[in-house]
Amino acid sequence: MPKVEFALLADYARSDAGVVHIMGAGIDTITAPVVPTAQPVNLVVQLSFGSDEQPGTEHQLQVIFNGEDAQLASVRARFFVPPQPPGIPVHWRTKVILVLGLNLPIPRYGDYSLDVVIDDEPPISLDLRAIQPTEAQGSAPA
């Protein structure tokens, strides 16, 4: 079974030959001058697979974006267990990094969550909030 090593939101992320380049990582607050809006983010998920996993086995990934009282968006994808690189120890877990560009719908200020679900297992949940900018952040007084 794939194991989620970590999941985070970032302003920018790119996966390149097994290395992920991330800028603005760990987003948990979206500052929006007006709502409704949409916020572009990158979801970075690192998965690992044990040596007992059969290469080519299919798994399901679902990303669910929830508001305080409703599901706002959902994305489904499938992925496959990669072959284990030659010459690594039997106990070594093969890692895969997924980078997904998302445009999160923000209908109002408040609390949100982004759930990452693999094969209907309990989700990894990332909490978010949307807030108005303060005067210290440069917003004009009303």
mmCIF file with all atom_site columns, N, CA, C and O in Angstrom, residues 1-3 47-61 77-85 88 92-98 118-119:
data_model
loop_
_atom_site.group_PDB
_atom_site.id
_atom_site.type_symbol
_atom_site.label_atom_id
_atom_site.label_alt_id
_atom_site.label_comp_id
_atom_site.label_asym_id
_atom_site.label_entity_id
_atom_site.label_seq_id
_atom_site.pdbx_PDB_ins_code
_atom_site.Cartn_x
_atom_site.Cartn_y
_atom_site.Cartn_z
_atom_site.occupancy
_atom_site.B_iso_or_equiv
_atom_site.pdbx_formal_charge
_atom_site.auth_seq_id
_atom_site.auth_comp_id
_atom_site.auth_asym_id
_atom_site.auth_atom_id
_atom_site.pdbx_PDB_model_num
ATOM 1   N N  . MET A 1 1   ? 0.843  -1.183 0.000   1.00 0.00 ? 1   MET A N  1
ATOM 2   C CA . MET A 1 1   ? 0.000  0.000  0.000   1.00 0.00 ? 1   MET A CA 1
ATOM 3   C C  . MET A 1 1   ? 0.887  1.244  0.000   1.00 0.00 ? 1   MET A C  1
ATOM 4   O O  . MET A 1 1   ? 1.829  1.329  0.777   1.00 0.00 ? 1   MET A O  1
ATOM 5   N N  . PRO A 1 2   ? 0.594  2.210  -0.863  1.00 0.00 ? 2   PRO A N  1
ATOM 6   C CA . PRO A 1 2   ? 1.369  3.446  -0.848  1.00 0.00 ? 2   PRO A CA 1
ATOM 7   C C  . PRO A 1 2   ? 1.217  4.163  0.492   1.00 0.00 ? 2   PRO A C  1
ATOM 8   O O  . PRO A 1 2   ? 0.161  4.131  1.111   1.00 0.00 ? 2   PRO A O  1
ATOM 9   N N  . LYS A 1 3   ? 2.267  4.802  0.916   1.00 0.00 ? 3   LYS A N  1
ATOM 10  C CA . LYS A 1 3   ? 2.254  5.582  2.149   1.00 0.00 ? 3   LYS A CA 1
ATOM 11  C C  . LYS A 1 3   ? 2.477  7.045  1.777   1.00 0.00 ? 3   LYS A C  1
ATOM 12  O O  . LYS A 1 3   ? 3.392  7.358  1.006   1.00 0.00 ? 3   LYS A O  1
ATOM 13  N N  . LEU A 1 47  ? 4.779  10.096 -2.073  1.00 0.00 ? 47  LEU A N  1
ATOM 14  C CA . LEU A 1 47  ? 4.327  8.740  -1.773  1.00 0.00 ? 47  LEU A CA 1
ATOM 15  C C  . LEU A 1 47  ? 5.532  7.817  -1.718  1.00 0.00 ? 47  LEU A C  1
ATOM 16  O O  . LEU A 1 47  ? 6.533  8.052  -2.406  1.00 0.00 ? 47  LEU A O  1
ATOM 17  N N  . SER A 1 48  ? 5.418  6.758  -0.921  1.00 0.00 ? 48  SER A N  1
ATOM 18  C CA . SER A 1 48  ? 6.468  5.739  -0.945  1.00 0.00 ? 48  SER A CA 1
ATOM 19  C C  . SER A 1 48  ? 5.814  4.365  -1.054  1.00 0.00 ? 48  SER A C  1
ATOM 20  O O  . SER A 1 48  ? 4.678  4.153  -0.632  1.00 0.00 ? 48  SER A O  1
ATOM 21  N N  . PHE A 1 49  ? 6.559  3.452  -1.663  1.00 0.00 ? 49  PHE A N  1
ATOM 22  C CA . PHE A 1 49  ? 6.081  2.093  -1.916  1.00 0.00 ? 49  PHE A CA 1
ATOM 23  C C  . PHE A 1 49  ? 7.092  1.100  -1.372  1.00 0.00 ? 49  PHE A C  1
ATOM 24  O O  . PHE A 1 49  ? 8.293  1.271  -1.576  1.00 0.00 ? 49  PHE A O  1
ATOM 25  N N  . GLY A 1 50  ? 6.615  0.052  -0.705  1.00 0.00 ? 50  GLY A N  1
ATOM 26  C CA . GLY A 1 50  ? 7.481  -0.996 -0.186  1.00 0.00 ? 50  GLY A CA 1
ATOM 27  C C  . GLY A 1 50  ? 7.917  -1.948 -1.283  1.00 0.00 ? 50  GLY A C  1
ATOM 28  O O  . GLY A 1 50  ? 7.331  -1.999 -2.371  1.00 0.00 ? 50  GLY A O  1
ATOM 29  N N  . SER A 1 51  ? 8.948  -2.721 -0.983  1.00 0.00 ? 51  SER A N  1
ATOM 30  C CA . SER A 1 51  ? 9.463  -3.674 -1.972  1.00 0.00 ? 51  SER A CA 1
ATOM 31  C C  . SER A 1 51  ? 8.479  -4.806 -2.234  1.00 0.00 ? 51  SER A C  1
ATOM 32  O O  . SER A 1 51  ? 8.615  -5.526 -3.221  1.00 0.00 ? 51  SER A O  1
ATOM 33  N N  . ASP A 1 52  ? 7.467  -4.952 -1.367  1.00 0.00 ? 52  ASP A N  1
ATOM 34  C CA . ASP A 1 52  ? 6.464  -5.991 -1.570  1.00 0.00 ? 52  ASP A CA 1
ATOM 35  C C  . ASP A 1 52  ? 5.364  -5.559 -2.539  1.00 0.00 ? 52  ASP A C  1
ATOM 36  O O  . ASP A 1 52  ? 4.535  -6.361 -2.944  1.00 0.00 ? 52  ASP A O  1
ATOM 37  N N  . GLU A 1 53  ? 5.364  -4.279 -2.937  1.00 0.00 ? 53  GLU A N  1
ATOM 38  C CA . GLU A 1 53  ? 4.375  -3.777 -3.889  1.00 0.00 ? 53  GLU A CA 1
ATOM 39  C C  . GLU A 1 53  ? 4.700  -4.275 -5.293  1.00 0.00 ? 53  GLU A C  1
ATOM 40  O O  . GLU A 1 53  ? 5.848  -4.184 -5.733  1.00 0.00 ? 53  GLU A O  1
ATOM 41  N N  . GLN A 1 54  ? 3.709  -4.750 -5.981  1.00 0.00 ? 54  GLN A N  1
ATOM 42  C CA . GLN A 1 54  ? 3.878  -5.240 -7.347  1.00 0.00 ? 54  GLN A CA 1
ATOM 43  C C  . GLN A 1 54  ? 3.926  -4.058 -8.309  1.00 0.00 ? 54  GLN A C  1
ATOM 44  O O  . GLN A 1 54  ? 2.969  -3.287 -8.388  1.00 0.00 ? 54  GLN A O  1
ATOM 45  N N  . PRO A 1 55  ? 5.035  -3.863 -9.045  1.00 0.00 ? 55  PRO A N  1
ATOM 46  C CA . PRO A 1 55  ? 5.083  -2.772 -10.027 1.00 0.00 ? 55  PRO A CA 1
ATOM 47  C C  . PRO A 1 55  ? 3.910  -2.859 -11.000 1.00 0.00 ? 55  PRO A C  1
ATOM 48  O O  . PRO A 1 55  ? 3.531  -3.943 -11.428 1.00 0.00 ? 55  PRO A O  1
ATOM 49  N N  . GLY A 1 56  ? 3.339  -1.700 -11.303 1.00 0.00 ? 56  GLY A N  1
ATOM 50  C CA . GLY A 1 56  ? 2.206  -1.647 -12.223 1.00 0.00 ? 56  GLY A CA 1
ATOM 51  C C  . GLY A 1 56  ? 0.849  -1.720 -11.538 1.00 0.00 ? 56  GLY A C  1
ATOM 52  O O  . GLY A 1 56  ? -0.173 -1.511 -12.187 1.00 0.00 ? 56  GLY A O  1
ATOM 53  N N  . THR A 1 57  ? 0.830  -2.008 -10.217 1.00 0.00 ? 57  THR A N  1
ATOM 54  C CA . THR A 1 57  ? -0.440 -2.045 -9.501  1.00 0.00 ? 57  THR A CA 1
ATOM 55  C C  . THR A 1 57  ? -1.074 -0.654 -9.505  1.00 0.00 ? 57  THR A C  1
ATOM 56  O O  . THR A 1 57  ? -0.409 0.340  -9.224  1.00 0.00 ? 57  THR A O  1
ATOM 57  N N  . GLU A 1 58  ? -2.355 -0.603 -9.832  1.00 0.00 ? 58  GLU A N  1
ATOM 58  C CA . GLU A 1 58  ? -3.060 0.674  -9.931  1.00 0.00 ? 58  GLU A CA 1
ATOM 59  C C  . GLU A 1 58  ? -3.597 1.109  -8.567  1.00 0.00 ? 58  GLU A C  1
ATOM 60  O O  . GLU A 1 58  ? -4.089 0.294  -7.796  1.00 0.00 ? 58  GLU A O  1
ATOM 61  N N  . HIS A 1 59  ? -3.497 2.411  -8.298  1.00 0.00 ? 59  HIS A N  1
ATOM 62  C CA . HIS A 1 59  ? -4.067 3.016  -7.094  1.00 0.00 ? 59  HIS A CA 1
ATOM 63  C C  . HIS A 1 59  ? -4.836 4.262  -7.497  1.00 0.00 ? 59  HIS A C  1
ATOM 64  O O  . HIS A 1 59  ? -4.598 4.843  -8.550  1.00 0.00 ? 59  HIS A O  1
ATOM 65  N N  . GLN A 1 60  ? -5.752 4.667  -6.626  1.00 0.00 ? 60  GLN A N  1
ATOM 66  C CA . GLN A 1 60  ? -6.587 5.840  -6.875  1.00 0.00 ? 60  GLN A CA 1
ATOM 67  C C  . GLN A 1 60  ? -6.178 6.982  -5.947  1.00 0.00 ? 60  GLN A C  1
ATOM 68  O O  . GLN A 1 60  ? -5.914 6.761  -4.765  1.00 0.00 ? 60  GLN A O  1
ATOM 69  N N  . LEU A 1 61  ? -6.146 8.183  -6.484  1.00 0.00 ? 61  LEU A N  1
ATOM 70  C CA . LEU A 1 61  ? -5.884 9.393  -5.725  1.00 0.00 ? 61  LEU A CA 1
ATOM 71  C C  . LEU A 1 61  ? -7.098 10.294 -5.876  1.00 0.00 ? 61  LEU A C  1
ATOM 72  O O  . LEU A 1 61  ? -7.616 10.466 -6.990  1.00 0.00 ? 61  LEU A O  1
ATOM 73  N N  . ALA A 1 77  ? -7.602 10.920 -9.806  1.00 0.00 ? 77  ALA A N  1
ATOM 74  C CA . ALA A 1 77  ? -6.565 10.472 -10.731 1.00 0.00 ? 77  ALA A CA 1
ATOM 75  C C  . ALA A 1 77  ? -6.169 9.054  -10.330 1.00 0.00 ? 77  ALA A C  1
ATOM 76  O O  . ALA A 1 77  ? -6.480 8.601  -9.228  1.00 0.00 ? 77  ALA A O  1
ATOM 77  N N  . ARG A 1 78  ? -5.499 8.403  -11.213 1.00 0.00 ? 78  ARG A N  1
ATOM 78  C CA . ARG A 1 78  ? -4.961 7.081  -10.879 1.00 0.00 ? 78  ARG A CA 1
ATOM 79  C C  . ARG A 1 78  ? -3.462 7.125  -11.094 1.00 0.00 ? 78  ARG A C  1
ATOM 80  O O  . ARG A 1 78  ? -2.948 7.916  -11.891 1.00 0.00 ? 78  ARG A O  1
ATOM 81  N N  . PHE A 1 79  ? -2.758 6.284  -10.356 1.00 0.00 ? 79  PHE A N  1
ATOM 82  C CA . PHE A 1 79  ? -1.319 6.176  -10.514 1.00 0.00 ? 79  PHE A CA 1
ATOM 83  C C  . PHE A 1 79  ? -0.935 4.721  -10.321 1.00 0.00 ? 79  PHE A C  1
ATOM 84  O O  . PHE A 1 79  ? -1.731 3.912  -9.838  1.00 0.00 ? 79  PHE A O  1
ATOM 85  N N  . PHE A 1 80  ? 0.262  4.392  -10.719 1.00 0.00 ? 80  PHE A N  1
ATOM 86  C CA . PHE A 1 80  ? 0.716  3.009  -10.716 1.00 0.00 ? 80  PHE A CA 1
ATOM 87  C C  . PHE A 1 80  ? 2.010  2.882  -9.913  1.00 0.00 ? 80  PHE A C  1
ATOM 88  O O  . PHE A 1 80  ? 2.830  3.800  -9.886  1.00 0.00 ? 80  PHE A O  1
ATOM 89  N N  . VAL A 1 81  ? 2.167  1.742  -9.264  1.00 0.00 ? 81  VAL A N  1
ATOM 90  C CA . VAL A 1 81  ? 3.389  1.475  -8.501  1.00 0.00 ? 81  VAL A CA 1
ATOM 91  C C  . VAL A 1 81  ? 4.564  1.425  -9.474  1.00 0.00 ? 81  VAL A C  1
ATOM 92  O O  . VAL A 1 81  ? 4.527  0.668  -10.458 1.00 0.00 ? 81  VAL A O  1
ATOM 93  N N  . PRO A 1 82  ? 5.599  2.234  -9.218  1.00 0.00 ? 82  PRO A N  1
ATOM 94  C CA . PRO A 1 82  ? 6.765  2.215  -10.118 1.00 0.00 ? 82  PRO A CA 1
ATOM 95  C C  . PRO A 1 82  ? 7.644  1.012  -9.829  1.00 0.00 ? 82  PRO A C  1
ATOM 96  O O  . PRO A 1 82  ? 7.601  0.442  -8.728  1.00 0.00 ? 82  PRO A O  1
ATOM 97  N N  . PRO A 1 83  ? 8.470  0.615  -10.794 1.00 0.00 ? 83  PRO A N  1
ATOM 98  C CA . PRO A 1 83  ? 9.425  -0.453 -10.510 1.00 0.00 ? 83  PRO A CA 1
ATOM 99  C C  . PRO A 1 83  ? 10.468 0.049  -9.516  1.00 0.00 ? 83  PRO A C  1
ATOM 100 O O  . PRO A 1 83  ? 10.801 1.231  -9.483  1.00 0.00 ? 83  PRO A O  1
ATOM 101 N N  . GLN A 1 84  ? 10.950 -0.864 -8.689  1.00 0.00 ? 84  GLN A N  1
ATOM 102 C CA . GLN A 1 84  ? 11.992 -0.505 -7.733  1.00 0.00 ? 84  GLN A CA 1
ATOM 103 C C  . GLN A 1 84  ? 13.319 -0.384 -8.474  1.00 0.00 ? 84  GLN A C  1
ATOM 104 O O  . GLN A 1 84  ? 13.661 -1.254 -9.280  1.00 0.00 ? 84  GLN A O  1
ATOM 105 N N  . PRO A 1 85  ? 14.056 0.703  -8.253  1.00 0.00 ? 85  PRO A N  1
ATOM 106 C CA . PRO A 1 85  ? 15.345 0.847  -8.943  1.00 0.00 ? 85  PRO A CA 1
ATOM 107 C C  . PRO A 1 85  ? 16.285 -0.311 -8.602  1.00 0.00 ? 85  PRO A C  1
ATOM 108 O O  . PRO A 1 85  ? 16.259 -0.826 -7.483  1.00 0.00 ? 85  PRO A O  1
ATOM 109 N N  . ILE A 1 88  ? 19.059 -1.378 -4.921  1.00 0.00 ? 88  ILE A N  1
ATOM 110 C CA . ILE A 1 88  ? 18.759 -0.762 -3.632  1.00 0.00 ? 88  ILE A CA 1
ATOM 111 C C  . ILE A 1 88  ? 18.396 -1.849 -2.624  1.00 0.00 ? 88  ILE A C  1
ATOM 112 O O  . ILE A 1 88  ? 17.976 -2.943 -3.004  1.00 0.00 ? 88  ILE A O  1
ATOM 113 N N  . TRP A 1 92  ? 14.260 -0.769 1.408   1.00 0.00 ? 92  TRP A N  1
ATOM 114 C CA . TRP A 1 92  ? 14.159 0.599  0.905   1.00 0.00 ? 92  TRP A CA 1
ATOM 115 C C  . TRP A 1 92  ? 12.776 0.830  0.302   1.00 0.00 ? 92  TRP A C  1
ATOM 116 O O  . TRP A 1 92  ? 12.268 0.000  -0.433  1.00 0.00 ? 92  TRP A O  1
ATOM 117 N N  . ARG A 1 93  ? 12.187 1.982  0.598   1.00 0.00 ? 93  ARG A N  1
ATOM 118 C CA . ARG A 1 93  ? 10.896 2.348  0.011   1.00 0.00 ? 93  ARG A CA 1
ATOM 119 C C  . ARG A 1 93  ? 11.134 3.245  -1.191  1.00 0.00 ? 93  ARG A C  1
ATOM 120 O O  . ARG A 1 93  ? 11.858 4.231  -1.104  1.00 0.00 ? 93  ARG A O  1
ATOM 121 N N  . THR A 1 94  ? 10.546 2.886  -2.324  1.00 0.00 ? 94  THR A N  1
ATOM 122 C CA . THR A 1 94  ? 10.647 3.689  -3.534  1.00 0.00 ? 94  THR A CA 1
ATOM 123 C C  . THR A 1 94  ? 9.722  4.893  -3.376  1.00 0.00 ? 94  THR A C  1
ATOM 124 O O  . THR A 1 94  ? 8.564  4.751  -2.993  1.00 0.00 ? 94  THR A O  1
ATOM 125 N N  . LYS A 1 95  ? 10.234 6.078  -3.676  1.00 0.00 ? 95  LYS A N  1
ATOM 126 C CA . LYS A 1 95  ? 9.464  7.306  -3.485  1.00 0.00 ? 95  LYS A CA 1
ATOM 127 C C  . LYS A 1 95  ? 9.084  7.934  -4.822  1.00 0.00 ? 95  LYS A C  1
ATOM 128 O O  . LYS A 1 95  ? 9.837  7.879  -5.782  1.00 0.00 ? 95  LYS A O  1
ATOM 129 N N  . VAL A 1 96  ? 7.893  8.536  -4.833  1.00 0.00 ? 96  VAL A N  1
ATOM 130 C CA . VAL A 1 96  ? 7.381  9.254  -5.991  1.00 0.00 ? 96  VAL A CA 1
ATOM 131 C C  . VAL A 1 96  ? 6.819  10.580 -5.488  1.00 0.00 ? 96  VAL A C  1
ATOM 132 O O  . VAL A 1 96  ? 6.118  10.611 -4.471  1.00 0.00 ? 96  VAL A O  1
ATOM 133 N N  . ILE A 1 97  ? 7.134  11.660 -6.181  1.00 0.00 ? 97  ILE A N  1
ATOM 134 C CA . ILE A 1 97  ? 6.602  12.972 -5.814  1.00 0.00 ? 97  ILE A CA 1
ATOM 135 C C  . ILE A 1 97  ? 5.597  13.408 -6.872  1.00 0.00 ? 97  ILE A C  1
ATOM 136 O O  . ILE A 1 97  ? 5.914  13.433 -8.063  1.00 0.00 ? 97  ILE A O  1
ATOM 137 N N  . LEU A 1 98  ? 4.388  13.736 -6.416  1.00 0.00 ? 98  LEU A N  1
ATOM 138 C CA . LEU A 1 98  ? 3.337  14.237 -7.294  1.00 0.00 ? 98  LEU A CA 1
ATOM 139 C C  . LEU A 1 98  ? 3.196  15.736 -7.074  1.00 0.00 ? 98  LEU A C  1
ATOM 140 O O  . LEU A 1 98  ? 3.179  16.201 -5.927  1.00 0.00 ? 98  LEU A O  1
ATOM 141 N N  . ILE A 1 118 ? -5.942 8.298  -0.661  1.00 0.00 ? 118 ILE A N  1
ATOM 142 C CA . ILE A 1 118 ? -5.368 7.228  -1.485  1.00 0.00 ? 118 ILE A CA 1
ATOM 143 C C  . ILE A 1 118 ? -6.192 5.963  -1.247  1.00 0.00 ? 118 ILE A C  1
ATOM 144 O O  . ILE A 1 118 ? -6.298 5.491  -0.109  1.00 0.00 ? 118 ILE A O  1
ATOM 145 N N  . ASP A 1 119 ? -6.778 5.427  -2.297  1.00 0.00 ? 119 ASP A N  1
ATOM 146 C CA . ASP A 1 119 ? -7.525 4.157  -2.235  1.00 0.00 ? 119 ASP A CA 1
ATOM 147 C C  . ASP A 1 119 ? -8.526 4.088  -1.084  1.00 0.00 ? 119 ASP A C  1
ATOM 148 O O  . ASP A 1 119 ? -8.612 3.085  -0.387  1.00 0.00 ? 119 ASP A O  1
#
